[in-house]
Short mmCIF file of C-alpha atoms and ligand atoms in Angstrom, two decimals:
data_model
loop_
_atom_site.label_atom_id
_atom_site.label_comp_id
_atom_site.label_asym_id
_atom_site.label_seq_id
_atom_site.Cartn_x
_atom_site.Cartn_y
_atom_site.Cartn_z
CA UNK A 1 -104.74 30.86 8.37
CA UNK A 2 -102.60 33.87 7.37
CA UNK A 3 -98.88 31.91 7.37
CA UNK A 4 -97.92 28.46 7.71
CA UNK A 5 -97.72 29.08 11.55
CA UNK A 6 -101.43 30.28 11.73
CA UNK A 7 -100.86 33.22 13.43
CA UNK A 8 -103.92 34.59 13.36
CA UNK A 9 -105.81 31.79 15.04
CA UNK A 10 -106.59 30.53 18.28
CA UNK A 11 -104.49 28.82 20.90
CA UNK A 12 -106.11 25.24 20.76
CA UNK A 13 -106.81 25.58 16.83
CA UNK A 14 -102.83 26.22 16.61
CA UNK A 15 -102.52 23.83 19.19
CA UNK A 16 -105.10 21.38 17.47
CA UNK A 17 -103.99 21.72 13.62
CA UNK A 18 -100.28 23.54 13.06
CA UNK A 19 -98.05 21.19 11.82
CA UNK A 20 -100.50 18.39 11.49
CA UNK A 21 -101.99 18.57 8.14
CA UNK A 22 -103.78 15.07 7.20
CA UNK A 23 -101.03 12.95 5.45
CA UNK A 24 -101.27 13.66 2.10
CA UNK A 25 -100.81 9.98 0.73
CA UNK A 26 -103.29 8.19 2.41
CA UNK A 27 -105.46 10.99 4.45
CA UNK A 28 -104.80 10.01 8.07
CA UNK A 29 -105.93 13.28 10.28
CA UNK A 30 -103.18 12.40 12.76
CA UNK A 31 -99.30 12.82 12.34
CA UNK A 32 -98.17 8.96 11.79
CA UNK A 33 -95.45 8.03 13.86
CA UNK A 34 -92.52 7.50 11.30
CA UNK A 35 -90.73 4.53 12.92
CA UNK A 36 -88.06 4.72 11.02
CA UNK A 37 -84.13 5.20 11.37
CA UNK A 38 -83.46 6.23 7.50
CA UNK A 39 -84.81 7.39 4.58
CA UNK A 40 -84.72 6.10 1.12
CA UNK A 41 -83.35 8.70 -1.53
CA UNK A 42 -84.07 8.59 -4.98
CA UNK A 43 -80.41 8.85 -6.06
CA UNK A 44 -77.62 10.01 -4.73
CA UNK A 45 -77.06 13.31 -3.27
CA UNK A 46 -80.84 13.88 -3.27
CA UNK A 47 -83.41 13.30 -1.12
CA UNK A 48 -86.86 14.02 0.19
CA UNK A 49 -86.07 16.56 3.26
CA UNK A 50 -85.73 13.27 5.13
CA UNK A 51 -82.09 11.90 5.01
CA UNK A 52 -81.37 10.00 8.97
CA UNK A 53 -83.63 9.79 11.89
CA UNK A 54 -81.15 11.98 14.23
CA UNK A 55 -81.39 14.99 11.76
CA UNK A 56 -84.48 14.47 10.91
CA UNK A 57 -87.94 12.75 11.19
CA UNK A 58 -91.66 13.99 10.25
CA UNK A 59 -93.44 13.22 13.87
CA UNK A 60 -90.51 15.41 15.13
CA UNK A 61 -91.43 18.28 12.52
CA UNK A 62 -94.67 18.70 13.58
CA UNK A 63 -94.43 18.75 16.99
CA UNK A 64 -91.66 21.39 16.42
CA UNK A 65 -93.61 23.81 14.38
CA UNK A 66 -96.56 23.08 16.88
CA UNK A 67 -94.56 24.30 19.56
CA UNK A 68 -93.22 27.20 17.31
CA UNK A 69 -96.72 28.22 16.86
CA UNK A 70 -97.70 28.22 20.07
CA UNK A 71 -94.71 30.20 21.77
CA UNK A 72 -94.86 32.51 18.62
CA UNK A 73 -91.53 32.29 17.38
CA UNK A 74 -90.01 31.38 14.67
CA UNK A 75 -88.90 27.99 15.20
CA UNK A 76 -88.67 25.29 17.90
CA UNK A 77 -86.28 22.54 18.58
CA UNK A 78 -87.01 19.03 20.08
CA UNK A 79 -84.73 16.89 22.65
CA UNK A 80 -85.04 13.80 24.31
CA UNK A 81 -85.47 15.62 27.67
CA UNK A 82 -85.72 19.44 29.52
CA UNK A 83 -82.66 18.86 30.95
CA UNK A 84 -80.92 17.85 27.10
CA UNK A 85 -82.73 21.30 25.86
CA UNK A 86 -81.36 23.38 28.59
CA UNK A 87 -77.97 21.31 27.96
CA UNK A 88 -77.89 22.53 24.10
CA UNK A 89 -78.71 25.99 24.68
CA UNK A 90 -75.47 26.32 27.21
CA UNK A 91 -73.55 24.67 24.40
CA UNK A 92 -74.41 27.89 22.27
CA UNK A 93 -71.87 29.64 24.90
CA UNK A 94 -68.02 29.07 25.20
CA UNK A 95 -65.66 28.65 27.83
CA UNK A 96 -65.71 31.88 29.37
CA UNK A 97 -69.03 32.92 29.52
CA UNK A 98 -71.09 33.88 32.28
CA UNK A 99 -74.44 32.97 33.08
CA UNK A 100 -76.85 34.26 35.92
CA UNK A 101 -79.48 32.37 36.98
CA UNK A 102 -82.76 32.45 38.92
CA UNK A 103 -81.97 31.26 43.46
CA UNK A 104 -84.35 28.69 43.02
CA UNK A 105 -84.84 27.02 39.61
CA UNK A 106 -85.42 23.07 38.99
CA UNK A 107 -82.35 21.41 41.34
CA UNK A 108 -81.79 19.21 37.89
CA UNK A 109 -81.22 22.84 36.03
CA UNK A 110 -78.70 23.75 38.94
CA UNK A 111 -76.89 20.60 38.67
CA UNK A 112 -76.31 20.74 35.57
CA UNK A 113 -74.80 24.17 35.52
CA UNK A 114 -72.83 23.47 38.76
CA UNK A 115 -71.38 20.41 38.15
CA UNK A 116 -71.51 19.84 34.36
CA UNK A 117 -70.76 23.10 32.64
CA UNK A 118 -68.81 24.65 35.18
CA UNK A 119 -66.35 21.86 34.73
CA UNK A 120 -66.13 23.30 30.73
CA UNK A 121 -65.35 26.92 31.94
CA UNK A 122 -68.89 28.47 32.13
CA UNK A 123 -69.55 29.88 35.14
CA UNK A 124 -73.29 30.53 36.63
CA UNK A 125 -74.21 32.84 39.60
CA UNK A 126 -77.46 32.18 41.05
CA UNK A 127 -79.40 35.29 42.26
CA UNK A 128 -83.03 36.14 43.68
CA UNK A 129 -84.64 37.17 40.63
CA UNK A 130 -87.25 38.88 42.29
CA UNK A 131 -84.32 41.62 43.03
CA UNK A 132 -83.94 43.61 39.59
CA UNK A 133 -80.77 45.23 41.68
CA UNK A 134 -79.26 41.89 42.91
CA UNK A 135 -79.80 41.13 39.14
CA UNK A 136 -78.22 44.23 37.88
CA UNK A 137 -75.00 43.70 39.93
CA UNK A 138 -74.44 39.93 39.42
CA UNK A 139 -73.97 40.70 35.68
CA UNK A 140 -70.17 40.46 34.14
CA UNK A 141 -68.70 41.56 31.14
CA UNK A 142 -69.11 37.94 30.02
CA UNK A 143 -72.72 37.05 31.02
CA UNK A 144 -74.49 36.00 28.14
CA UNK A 145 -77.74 34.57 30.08
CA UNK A 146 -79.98 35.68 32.15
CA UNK A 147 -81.87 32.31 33.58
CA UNK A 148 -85.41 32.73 34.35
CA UNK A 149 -87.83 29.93 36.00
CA UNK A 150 -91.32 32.02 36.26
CA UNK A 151 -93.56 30.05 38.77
CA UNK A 152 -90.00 28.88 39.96
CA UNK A 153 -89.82 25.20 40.87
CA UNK A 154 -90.70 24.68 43.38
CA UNK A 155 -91.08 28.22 45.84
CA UNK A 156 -93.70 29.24 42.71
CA UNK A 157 -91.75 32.12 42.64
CA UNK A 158 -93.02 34.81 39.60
CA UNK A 159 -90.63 36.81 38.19
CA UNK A 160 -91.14 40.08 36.02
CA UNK A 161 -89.75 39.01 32.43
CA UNK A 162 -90.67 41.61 30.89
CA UNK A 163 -88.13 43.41 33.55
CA UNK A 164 -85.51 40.95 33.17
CA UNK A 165 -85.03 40.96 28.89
CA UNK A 166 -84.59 44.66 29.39
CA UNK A 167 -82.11 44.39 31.86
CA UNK A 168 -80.82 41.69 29.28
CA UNK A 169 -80.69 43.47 26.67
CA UNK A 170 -78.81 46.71 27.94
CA UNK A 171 -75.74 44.41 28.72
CA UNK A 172 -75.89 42.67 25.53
CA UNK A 173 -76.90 39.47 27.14
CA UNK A 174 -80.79 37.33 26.63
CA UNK A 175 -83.19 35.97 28.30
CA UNK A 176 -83.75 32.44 28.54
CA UNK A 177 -87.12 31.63 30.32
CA UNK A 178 -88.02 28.35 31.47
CA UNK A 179 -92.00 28.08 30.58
CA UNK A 180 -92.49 24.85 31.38
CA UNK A 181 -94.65 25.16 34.96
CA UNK A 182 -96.74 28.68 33.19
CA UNK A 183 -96.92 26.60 29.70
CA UNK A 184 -97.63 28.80 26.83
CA UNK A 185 -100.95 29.38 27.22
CA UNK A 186 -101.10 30.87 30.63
CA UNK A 187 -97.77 33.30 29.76
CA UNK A 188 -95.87 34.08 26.10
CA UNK A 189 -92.50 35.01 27.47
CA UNK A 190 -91.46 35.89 23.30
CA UNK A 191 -93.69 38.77 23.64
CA UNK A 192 -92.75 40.18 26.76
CA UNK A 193 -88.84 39.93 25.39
CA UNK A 194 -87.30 36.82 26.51
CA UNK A 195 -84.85 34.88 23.52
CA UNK A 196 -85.18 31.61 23.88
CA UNK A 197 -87.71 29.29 25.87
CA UNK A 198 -86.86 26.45 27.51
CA UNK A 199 -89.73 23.28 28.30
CA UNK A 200 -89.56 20.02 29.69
CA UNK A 201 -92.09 18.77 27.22
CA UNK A 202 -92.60 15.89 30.32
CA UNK A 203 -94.88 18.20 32.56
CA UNK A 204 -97.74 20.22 31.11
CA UNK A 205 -97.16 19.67 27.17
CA UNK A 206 -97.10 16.06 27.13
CA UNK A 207 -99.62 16.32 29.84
CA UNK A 208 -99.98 12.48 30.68
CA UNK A 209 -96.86 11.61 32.50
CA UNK A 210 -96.40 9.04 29.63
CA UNK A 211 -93.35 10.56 28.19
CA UNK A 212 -90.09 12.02 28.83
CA UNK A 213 -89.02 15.21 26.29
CA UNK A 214 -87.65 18.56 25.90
CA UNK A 215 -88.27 21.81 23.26
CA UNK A 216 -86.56 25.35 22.65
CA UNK A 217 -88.29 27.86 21.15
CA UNK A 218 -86.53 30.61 19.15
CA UNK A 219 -85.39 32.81 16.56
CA UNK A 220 -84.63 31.24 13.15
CA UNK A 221 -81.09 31.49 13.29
CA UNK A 222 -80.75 30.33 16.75
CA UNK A 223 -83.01 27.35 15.84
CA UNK A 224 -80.92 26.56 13.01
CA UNK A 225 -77.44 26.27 15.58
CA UNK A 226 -79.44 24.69 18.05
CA UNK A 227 -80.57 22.00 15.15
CA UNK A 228 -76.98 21.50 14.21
CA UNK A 229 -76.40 20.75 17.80
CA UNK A 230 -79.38 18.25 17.82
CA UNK A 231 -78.06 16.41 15.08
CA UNK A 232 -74.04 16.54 16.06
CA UNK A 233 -74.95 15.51 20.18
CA UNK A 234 -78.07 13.72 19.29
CA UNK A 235 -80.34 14.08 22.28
CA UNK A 236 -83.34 13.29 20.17
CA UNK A 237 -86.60 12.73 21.45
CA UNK A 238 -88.06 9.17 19.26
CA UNK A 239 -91.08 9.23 17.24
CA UNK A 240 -93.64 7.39 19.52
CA UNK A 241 -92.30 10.60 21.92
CA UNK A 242 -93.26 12.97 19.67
CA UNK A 243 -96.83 11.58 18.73
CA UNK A 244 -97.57 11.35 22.57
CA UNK A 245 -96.61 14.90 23.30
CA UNK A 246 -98.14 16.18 20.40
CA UNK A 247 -101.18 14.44 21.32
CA UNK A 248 -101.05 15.97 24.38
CA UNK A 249 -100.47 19.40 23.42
CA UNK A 250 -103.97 19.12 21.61
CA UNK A 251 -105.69 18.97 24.86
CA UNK A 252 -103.37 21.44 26.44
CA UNK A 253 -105.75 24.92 27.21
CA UNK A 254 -108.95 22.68 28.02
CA UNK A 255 -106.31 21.00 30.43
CA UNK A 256 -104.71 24.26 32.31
CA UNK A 257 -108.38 25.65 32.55
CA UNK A 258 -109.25 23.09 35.04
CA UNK A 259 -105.59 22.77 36.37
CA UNK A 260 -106.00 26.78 37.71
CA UNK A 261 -109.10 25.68 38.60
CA UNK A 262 -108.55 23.08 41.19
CA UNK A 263 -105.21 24.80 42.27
CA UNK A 264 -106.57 28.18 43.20
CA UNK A 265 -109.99 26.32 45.25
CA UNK A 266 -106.71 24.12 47.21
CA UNK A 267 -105.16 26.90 47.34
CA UNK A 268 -107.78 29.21 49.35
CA UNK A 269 -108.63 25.48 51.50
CA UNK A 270 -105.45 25.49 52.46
CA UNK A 271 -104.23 28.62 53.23
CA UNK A 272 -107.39 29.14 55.65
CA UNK A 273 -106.05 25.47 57.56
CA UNK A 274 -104.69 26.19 60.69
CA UNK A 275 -102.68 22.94 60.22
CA UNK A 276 -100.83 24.75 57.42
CA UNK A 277 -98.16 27.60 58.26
CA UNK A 278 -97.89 29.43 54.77
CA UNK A 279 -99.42 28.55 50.78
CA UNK A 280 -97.02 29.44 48.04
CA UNK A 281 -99.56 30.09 45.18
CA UNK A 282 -99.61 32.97 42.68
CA UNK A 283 -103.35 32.94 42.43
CA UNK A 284 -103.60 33.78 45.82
CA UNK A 285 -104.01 37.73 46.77
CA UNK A 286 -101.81 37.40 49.18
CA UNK A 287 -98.94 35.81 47.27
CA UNK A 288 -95.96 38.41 46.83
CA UNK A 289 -96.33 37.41 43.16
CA UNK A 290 -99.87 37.91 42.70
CA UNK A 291 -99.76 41.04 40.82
CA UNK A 292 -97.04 40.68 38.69
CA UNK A 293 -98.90 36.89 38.13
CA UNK A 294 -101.90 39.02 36.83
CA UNK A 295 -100.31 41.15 34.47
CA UNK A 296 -98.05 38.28 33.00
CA UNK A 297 -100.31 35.64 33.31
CA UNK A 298 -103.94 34.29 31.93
CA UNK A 299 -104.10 31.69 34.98
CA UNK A 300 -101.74 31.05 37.88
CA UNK A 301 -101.34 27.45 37.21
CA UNK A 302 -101.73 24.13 38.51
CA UNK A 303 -98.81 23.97 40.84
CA UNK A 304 -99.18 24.65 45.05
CA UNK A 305 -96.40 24.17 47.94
CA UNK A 306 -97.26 24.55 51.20
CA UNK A 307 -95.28 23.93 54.57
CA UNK A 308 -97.49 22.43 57.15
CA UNK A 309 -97.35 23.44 60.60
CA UNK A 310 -95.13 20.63 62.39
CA UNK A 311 -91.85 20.48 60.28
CA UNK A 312 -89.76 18.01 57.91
CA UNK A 313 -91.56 15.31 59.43
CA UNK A 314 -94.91 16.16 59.06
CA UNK A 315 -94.14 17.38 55.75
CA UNK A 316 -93.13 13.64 55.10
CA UNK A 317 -96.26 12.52 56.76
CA UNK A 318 -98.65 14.07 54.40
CA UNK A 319 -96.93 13.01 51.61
CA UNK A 320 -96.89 9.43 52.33
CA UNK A 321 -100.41 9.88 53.75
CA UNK A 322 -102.60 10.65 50.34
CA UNK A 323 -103.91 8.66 48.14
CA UNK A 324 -105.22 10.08 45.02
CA UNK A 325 -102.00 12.40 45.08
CA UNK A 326 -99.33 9.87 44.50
CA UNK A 327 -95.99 10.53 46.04
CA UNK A 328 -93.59 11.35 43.03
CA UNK A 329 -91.61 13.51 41.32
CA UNK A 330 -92.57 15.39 38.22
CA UNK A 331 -95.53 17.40 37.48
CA UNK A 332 -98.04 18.02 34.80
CA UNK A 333 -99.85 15.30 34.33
CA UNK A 334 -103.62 15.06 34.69
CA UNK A 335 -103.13 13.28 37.78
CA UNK A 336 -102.40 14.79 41.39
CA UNK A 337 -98.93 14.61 42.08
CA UNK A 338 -97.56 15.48 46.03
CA UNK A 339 -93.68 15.20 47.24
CA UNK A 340 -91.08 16.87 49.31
CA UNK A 341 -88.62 19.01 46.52
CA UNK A 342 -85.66 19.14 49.69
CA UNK A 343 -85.52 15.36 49.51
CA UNK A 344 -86.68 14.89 46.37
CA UNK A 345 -87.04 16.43 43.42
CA UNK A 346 -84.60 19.33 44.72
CA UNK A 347 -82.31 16.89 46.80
CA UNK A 348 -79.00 17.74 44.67
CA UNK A 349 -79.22 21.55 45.72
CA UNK A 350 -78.78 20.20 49.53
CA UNK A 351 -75.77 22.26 51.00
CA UNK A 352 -75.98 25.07 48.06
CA UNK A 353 -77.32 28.40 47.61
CA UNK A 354 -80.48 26.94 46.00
CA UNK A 355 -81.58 24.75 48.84
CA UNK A 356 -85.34 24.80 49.81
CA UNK A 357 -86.90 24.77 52.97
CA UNK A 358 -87.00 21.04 54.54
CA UNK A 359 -90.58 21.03 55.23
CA UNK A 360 -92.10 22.49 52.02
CA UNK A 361 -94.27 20.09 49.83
CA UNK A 362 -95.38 19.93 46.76
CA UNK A 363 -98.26 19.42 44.78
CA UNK A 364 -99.00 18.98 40.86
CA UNK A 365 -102.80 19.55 41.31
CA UNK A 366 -104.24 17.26 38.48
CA UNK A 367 -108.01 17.74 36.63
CA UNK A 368 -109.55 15.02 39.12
CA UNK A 369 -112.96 16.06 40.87
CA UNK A 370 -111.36 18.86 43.35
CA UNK A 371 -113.40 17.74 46.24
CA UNK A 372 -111.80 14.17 45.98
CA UNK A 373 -108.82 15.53 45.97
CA UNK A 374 -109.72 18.35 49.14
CA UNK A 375 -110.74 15.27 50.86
CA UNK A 376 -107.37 13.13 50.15
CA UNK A 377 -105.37 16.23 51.43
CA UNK A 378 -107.74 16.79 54.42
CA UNK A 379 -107.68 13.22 55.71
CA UNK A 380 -102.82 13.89 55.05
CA UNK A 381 -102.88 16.40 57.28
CA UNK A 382 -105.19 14.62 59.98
CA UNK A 383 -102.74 11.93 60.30
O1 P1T B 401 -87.14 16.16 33.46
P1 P1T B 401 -86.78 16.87 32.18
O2 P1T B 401 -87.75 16.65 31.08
O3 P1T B 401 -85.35 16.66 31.78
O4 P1T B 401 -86.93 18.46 32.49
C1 P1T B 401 -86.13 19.15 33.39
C2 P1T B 401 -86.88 20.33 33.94
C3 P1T B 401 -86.67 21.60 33.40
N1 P1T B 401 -87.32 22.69 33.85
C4 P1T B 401 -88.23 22.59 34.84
C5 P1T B 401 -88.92 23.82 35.32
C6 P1T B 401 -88.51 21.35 35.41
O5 P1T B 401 -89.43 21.28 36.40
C7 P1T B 401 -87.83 20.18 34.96
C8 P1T B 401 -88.06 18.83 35.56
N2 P1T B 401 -88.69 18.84 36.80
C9 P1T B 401 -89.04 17.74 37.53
C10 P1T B 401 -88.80 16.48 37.14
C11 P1T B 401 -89.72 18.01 38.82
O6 P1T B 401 -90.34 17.10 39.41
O7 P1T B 401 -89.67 19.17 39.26
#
């Protein structure tokens, strides 16, 4: 290990070790979860880096210089939830500002800058990212962001990052890249320029759909306003949330490698089904965002939507009609996930620019045996 961060290692070592040094008092080779709202200090005006559970707590610090680690920057910041993350790093602006954001990101991430922020004075234009001229000419003088969701939930979109931060950074503005579907080890976002990285800790990281949880990763400085911001809001993620996501994270490459596994094989099985009209997967050689996938990617992931031929209501259909996929939102887990984003997931971008086709659906292909799940899907479609 060359620097506290162990740069010089491996993903899963990083993912495995940083941060999570055996407790020194009593030897435990796994982070304790420090259920605890306070700290004692030895006298007053002095303390042990630990003073109140909001602005500070040891599970918390590990899983933030985990997550550090493993987006290579220089610090990371924890919150109760994506959405909370995303919600601090808009806080960073003032009324005025200008943001301009991917056509089809989460519908939560929309929502929030719609109806929340807007309301506060900070306007965001949503654009196909894809179009590095419709980007260009949505910037103002007073864009600060540029909003990137690369796969995009839930059209698994890819967009060119490396692109965007330089179209960023000419207009004085960053890049803010939502990693949450790619994960970091599939796609490093720091190194191909973006500023800050957004994850819902509640999909890939975590990994078990057992918790709910949110992380920035960033530059030192930027860490240390988005800390103050932690501690003066207070979206906190608790202890027992930190333990499970960190314990998640430790499983998180062996995880993806199966996750691209099974998603590319029901991928290819359903894009040769004539009872499916089109496959949005990145994997796929004939996905608009294949390419670009390859050069920015290690893996195209573990999600798939697909429209089947028939409509809304067969769309519906197959959801309710699997059983090892259970019909819910969210994603991540090591569990098959299948839903409908226009109704669910996606339902509060209905009547906006962001809205998504009616009959697309959804899968979070899980690490289950993927001729279980080919079979599930098979026996959907047949009704
Ligand atoms: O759910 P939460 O932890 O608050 O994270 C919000 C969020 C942020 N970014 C992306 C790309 C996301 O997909 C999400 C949450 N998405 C779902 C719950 C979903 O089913 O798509």
């Amino acid at each position: 290990m060359t620097d506290s961060r162990g740069s010089d290692q491996g993903f899963s070592t990083r993912a495995i070790h940083v941060g999570q040094e055996p407790d020194p008092r009593t030897g435990a080779v796994i982070v304790p979860i420090y259920q605890t709202s306070t700290f004692a200090q030895p006298a007053v005006g002095q303390h042990l880096g630990y003073e109140y559970a909001r602005t500070g707590n040891p599970t918390r610090t590990a899983l933030q210089e985990c997550l550090a680690s493993l987006e290579g920057t220089e610090a990371a910041v924890c919150f109760a939830s994506g959405l909370a993350a995303e919600d601090a790093v808009i806080r960073l602006l003032t009324p005025g500002d200008h943001i301009v954001c991917a056509n089809d990101v989460y519908g939560g991430t929309w929502r929030q800058l719609d109806q929340v922020h807007r309301r506060f004075g900070i306007e965001s234009t949503p654009v196909d990212m894809t179009d590095l001229d419709a980007v260009a000419a949505a910037f103002r003088p007073t864009t600060r962001y540029l909003w990137a969701e690369t796969p995009s939930n839930p059209l698994l979109k890819i967009l060119d990052l490396a692109a965007l931060a330089q179209l960023a950074h000419e207009r004085g503005a960053w890049l803010v890249a939502d990693n949450t579907f790619a994960t970091p080890y599939l796609q490093q976002p720091t190194a191909l320029g973006a500023d800050i990285i957004i994850h819902s800790t509640t999909k890939y990281l975590g990994g078990h759909s057992d918790v709910v949880g949110g992380a920035v990763c960033t530059d030192a400085a930027t860490a240390s306003d988005l800390a103050f911001l932690q501690n003066a809001v207070g979206a906190v993620p608790g202890p027992f949330d930190n333990f499970l996501t960190l314990r998640g994270i430790k499983t998180l490459g062996v995880r993806m490698d199966r996750h691209v596994v099974n998603a590319m094989r029901i991928a290819e099985v359903l894009e040769a089904d004539p009872r499916v009209e089109a496959v949005h997967y990145p994997g796929l050689p004939s996905d608009p965002g294949h390419d670009l996938a390859k050069r920015q990617m290690t893996g195209a992931g573990g999600m798939v939507s697909f429209r089947p031929t028939g409509g809304a209501e067969t769309a519906a259909r197959v959801c309710q009609g699997t059983e090892l996929f259970f019909l819910a939102e969210s994603l991540g887990g090591v569990e098959s996930l299948i839903e409908v984003p226009g109704i669910m997931t996606h339902a509060s971008v209905a009547g906006t620019p962001l809205e998504v086709p009616d009959d697309l659906v959804r899968l979070s292909v899980g690490i289950e045996d993927v001729d279980d799940l080919l079979a599930d899907l098979d026996r959907a479609l047949a009704g």
